[in-house]
Each structure stands twice: as structure tokens, then as C-alpha cells.
mmCIF file of C-alpha atoms in Angstrom:
data_model
loop_
_atom_site.group_PDB
_atom_site.id
_atom_site.type_symbol
_atom_site.label_atom_id
_atom_site.label_comp_id
_atom_site.label_asym_id
_atom_site.label_seq_id
_atom_site.Cartn_x
_atom_site.Cartn_y
_atom_site.Cartn_z
ATOM 1 C CA UNK A 145 -0.118 47.937 -0.035
ATOM 2 C CA UNK A 146 -3.245 45.774 0.179
ATOM 3 C CA UNK A 147 -2.570 44.489 -3.330
ATOM 4 C CA UNK A 148 0.992 43.391 -2.433
ATOM 5 C CA UNK A 149 -0.272 41.656 0.699
ATOM 6 C CA UNK A 150 -2.952 39.830 -1.297
ATOM 7 C CA UNK A 151 -0.377 38.677 -3.859
ATOM 8 C CA UNK A 152 1.992 37.460 -1.133
ATOM 9 C CA UNK A 153 -0.874 35.634 0.598
ATOM 10 C CA UNK A 154 -1.860 33.913 -2.648
ATOM 11 C CA UNK A 155 1.736 32.851 -3.293
ATOM 12 C CA UNK A 156 2.042 31.440 0.237
ATOM 13 C CA UNK A 157 -1.230 29.540 -0.149
ATOM 14 C CA UNK A 158 -0.082 28.140 -3.512
ATOM 15 C CA UNK A 159 3.231 26.970 -2.038
ATOM 16 C CA UNK A 160 1.500 25.347 0.952
ATOM 17 C CA UNK A 161 -0.982 23.630 -1.376
ATOM 18 C CA UNK A 162 1.803 22.349 -3.616
ATOM 19 C CA UNK A 163 3.721 21.069 -0.575
ATOM 20 C CA UNK A 164 0.654 19.177 0.653
ATOM 21 C CA UNK A 165 0.113 17.650 -2.790
ATOM 22 C CA UNK A 166 3.727 16.506 -3.014
ATOM 23 C CA UNK A 167 3.608 15.135 0.536
ATOM 24 C CA UNK A 168 0.468 13.135 -0.244
ATOM 25 C CA UNK A 169 2.060 11.747 -3.397
ATOM 26 C CA UNK A 170 5.168 10.679 -1.521
ATOM 27 C CA UNK A 171 3.391 8.524 1.063
ATOM 28 C CA UNK A 172 4.745 4.967 1.206
ATOM 29 C CA UNK A 173 4.129 1.783 3.156
ATOM 30 C CA UNK A 174 6.760 3.082 5.600
ATOM 31 C CA UNK A 175 4.205 5.665 6.782
ATOM 32 C CA UNK A 176 2.059 3.145 8.686
ATOM 33 C CA UNK A 177 -0.702 2.449 6.183
ATOM 34 C CA UNK A 178 -2.230 -0.624 7.880
ATOM 35 C CA UNK A 179 -3.085 -1.615 11.448
ATOM 36 C CA UNK A 180 -1.861 -4.598 13.438
ATOM 37 C CA UNK A 181 -5.457 -5.846 13.609
ATOM 38 C CA UNK A 182 -5.785 -5.644 9.822
ATOM 39 C CA UNK A 183 -2.527 -7.566 9.326
ATOM 40 C CA UNK A 184 -3.752 -10.233 11.758
ATOM 41 C CA UNK A 185 -6.958 -10.667 9.751
ATOM 42 C CA UNK A 186 -4.844 -10.734 6.586
ATOM 43 C CA UNK A 187 -2.650 -13.455 8.052
ATOM 44 C CA UNK A 188 -5.710 -15.663 8.541
ATOM 45 C CA UNK A 189 -6.897 -15.102 4.958
ATOM 46 C CA UNK A 190 -3.371 -15.608 3.635
ATOM 47 C CA UNK A 191 -2.963 -18.864 5.547
ATOM 48 C CA UNK A 192 -6.307 -20.206 4.331
ATOM 49 C CA UNK A 193 -6.257 -18.983 0.725
ATOM 50 C CA UNK A 194 -2.816 -17.790 -0.411
ATOM 51 C CA UNK A 195 -0.247 -19.982 1.301
ATOM 52 C CA UNK A 196 -0.878 -23.093 -0.823
ATOM 53 C CA UNK A 197 0.641 -21.250 -3.806
ATOM 54 C CA UNK A 198 2.850 -18.544 -2.262
ATOM 55 C CA UNK A 199 4.128 -20.656 0.636
ATOM 56 C CA UNK A 200 3.448 -20.406 4.369
ATOM 57 C CA UNK A 201 6.196 -17.798 4.879
ATOM 58 C CA UNK A 202 5.344 -15.727 1.741
ATOM 59 C CA UNK A 203 8.581 -16.984 0.181
ATOM 60 C CA UNK A 204 7.045 -18.261 -3.039
ATOM 61 C CA UNK A 205 6.878 -21.717 -4.578
ATOM 62 C CA UNK A 206 7.042 -23.250 -8.030
ATOM 63 C CA UNK A 207 3.428 -22.107 -8.441
ATOM 64 C CA UNK A 208 3.708 -18.463 -7.401
ATOM 65 C CA UNK A 209 6.307 -15.778 -6.615
ATOM 66 C CA UNK A 210 7.458 -14.568 -3.209
ATOM 67 C CA UNK A 211 5.467 -11.775 -1.610
ATOM 68 C CA UNK A 212 8.386 -10.512 0.469
ATOM 69 C CA UNK A 213 12.103 -10.139 -0.029
ATOM 70 C CA UNK A 214 14.344 -8.459 -2.558
ATOM 71 C CA UNK A 215 12.621 -9.710 -5.723
ATOM 72 C CA UNK A 216 9.182 -8.622 -4.509
ATOM 73 C CA UNK A 217 10.557 -5.255 -3.390
ATOM 74 C CA UNK A 218 12.282 -4.587 -6.694
ATOM 75 C CA UNK A 219 9.267 -5.704 -8.762
ATOM 76 C CA UNK A 220 6.941 -3.331 -6.900
ATOM 77 C CA UNK A 221 9.390 -0.490 -6.173
ATOM 78 C CA UNK A 222 7.808 2.906 -6.946
ATOM 79 C CA UNK A 223 4.532 1.257 -7.924
ATOM 80 C CA UNK A 224 1.301 2.462 -6.393
ATOM 81 C CA UNK A 225 -0.323 0.164 -3.865
ATOM 82 C CA UNK A 226 -3.508 0.659 -5.889
ATOM 83 C CA UNK A 227 -1.762 -1.384 -8.613
ATOM 84 C CA UNK A 228 -0.956 -4.140 -6.123
ATOM 85 C CA UNK A 229 -4.567 -4.080 -4.914
ATOM 86 C CA UNK A 230 -5.748 -4.366 -8.545
ATOM 87 C CA UNK A 231 -3.403 -7.250 -9.289
ATOM 88 C CA UNK A 232 -4.329 -9.183 -6.177
ATOM 89 C CA UNK A 233 -8.073 -8.563 -6.358
ATOM 90 C CA UNK A 234 -8.337 -9.360 -10.066
ATOM 91 C CA UNK A 235 -6.081 -12.408 -10.267
ATOM 92 C CA UNK A 236 -6.087 -14.080 -6.858
ATOM 93 C CA UNK A 237 -6.663 -16.679 -5.760
ATOM 94 C CA UNK A 238 -5.620 -18.388 -8.948
ATOM 95 C CA UNK A 239 -8.396 -20.968 -8.640
ATOM 96 C CA UNK A 240 -11.096 -18.296 -8.206
ATOM 97 C CA UNK A 241 -9.895 -14.766 -9.095
ATOM 98 C CA UNK A 242 -11.849 -11.969 -7.438
ATOM 99 C CA UNK A 243 -13.635 -14.317 -5.053
ATOM 100 C CA UNK A 244 -12.563 -12.585 -1.828
ATOM 101 C CA UNK A 245 -14.147 -9.449 -0.435
ATOM 102 C CA UNK A 246 -12.445 -6.089 -0.884
ATOM 103 C CA UNK A 247 -11.786 -6.116 2.870
ATOM 104 C CA UNK A 248 -10.043 -9.492 2.643
ATOM 105 C CA UNK A 249 -7.810 -8.289 -0.187
ATOM 106 C CA UNK A 250 -6.899 -5.132 1.764
ATOM 107 C CA UNK A 251 -6.209 -7.237 4.860
ATOM 108 C CA UNK A 252 -3.887 -9.567 2.930
ATOM 109 C CA UNK A 253 -1.988 -6.556 1.582
ATOM 110 C CA UNK A 254 -1.662 -5.316 5.170
ATOM 111 C CA UNK A 255 -0.211 -8.694 6.136
ATOM 112 C CA UNK A 256 2.220 -8.561 3.205
ATOM 113 C CA UNK A 257 3.323 -5.061 4.253
ATOM 114 C CA UNK A 258 3.832 -6.252 7.822
ATOM 115 C CA UNK A 259 5.925 -9.223 6.683
ATOM 116 C CA UNK A 260 7.919 -6.865 4.460
ATOM 117 C CA UNK A 261 8.935 -4.921 7.568
ATOM 118 C CA UNK A 262 6.665 -1.892 7.148
ATOM 119 C CA UNK A 263 5.403 -0.467 10.447
ATOM 120 C CA UNK A 264 1.761 -0.581 11.455
ATOM 121 C CA UNK A 265 -0.174 2.632 11.847
ATOM 122 C CA UNK A 266 -3.561 3.715 13.126
ATOM 123 C CA UNK A 267 -5.472 3.602 9.835
ATOM 124 C CA UNK A 268 -6.370 0.507 7.841
ATOM 125 C CA UNK A 269 -5.615 0.028 4.182
ATOM 126 C CA UNK A 270 -8.787 1.130 2.419
ATOM 127 C CA UNK A 271 -11.007 -1.348 0.640
ATOM 128 C CA UNK A 272 -11.120 0.719 -2.542
ATOM 129 C CA UNK A 273 -8.072 1.096 -4.725
ATOM 130 C CA UNK A 274 -8.700 4.839 -5.032
ATOM 131 C CA UNK A 275 -7.677 5.145 -1.386
ATOM 132 C CA UNK A 276 -4.255 3.767 -2.305
ATOM 133 C CA UNK A 277 -3.678 5.901 -5.391
ATOM 134 C CA UNK A 278 -1.225 8.176 -3.567
ATOM 135 C CA UNK A 279 0.647 5.436 -1.686
ATOM 136 C CA UNK A 280 3.750 4.000 -3.312
ATOM 137 C CA UNK A 281 5.679 0.888 -2.451
ATOM 138 C CA UNK A 282 9.253 1.906 -1.663
ATOM 139 C CA UNK A 283 11.759 -0.942 -1.734
ATOM 140 C CA UNK A 284 13.964 0.835 0.796
ATOM 141 C CA UNK A 285 12.907 2.668 3.900
ATOM 142 C CA UNK A 286 13.474 6.410 3.415
ATOM 143 C CA UNK A 287 16.702 7.459 5.081
ATOM 144 C CA UNK A 288 17.995 3.889 5.233
#
């Protein structure tokens, strides 16, 4: 009897562990991955550094693509936010790639998420891409 109980307990633990792993992998920007304060800081950085190329309303220009809207959503759909962090931190601003701090890049991504309609949460976007490895950009809000 003890053996059967131990086997059942191990199976339950394995199922719970698998569920947690899948849940972590399915996290998206719709789960509140930035704070309002972070987005506000990001707005300041965006206005000072990014808006000359991407436009004041993130709508894009002849120099750079939009950072909101259908095209942005489709280009990044199902991509990890770690990839967005990499792209932004390694290539922006165009005149001096990699010149911002990791915090500034994370803040700008928070601002982009806010302008894309994603809700704020209680935790800031991390300053290391590893912290975003399990967060995907979902073009559509789940259940919408």
C-alpha cells in the first residue's frame, strides 16, 4: 500500500511540476509584466532618444518602423520578449547602439507594452534578458 501511495504522490508532483513549467512558458505581456512607473520612465527615454526615428506616437517614420499597431504585433507575435530586449539593446539607438543602460532599455520596452495596450502589473521588466526568456509577445489578448 505504501508503494502505491508513493507512486501516486510522485505522479501528482510530476503533473504539478509540468503544469507550472507550462504556465511559466505561457506568460505574455498581457500578464502585467511592467509597472506604470517603469513605463513612465520609458516614456521619457523614448521621447528623448527614440522618437526622432520612430515618431512621437510610436507610429514609425521613413527612418524606422512602428513600435505599436498591427504590423508590430504581427512581427513580434509569439516571439520572446528577451528577443525584443536583445534587438533593442544591441541596435538602438541607431546613432549609438547599446549606449543606454539595461534599465533604460527595459523601461522603453515597458513603455512600448503600455502603448500596445498591455496592462501594468506590480513587477518591472527585468534588466537582464534572461528574466524575459519565458515571456512571449502575444499579438492578441488571450480570450479576445
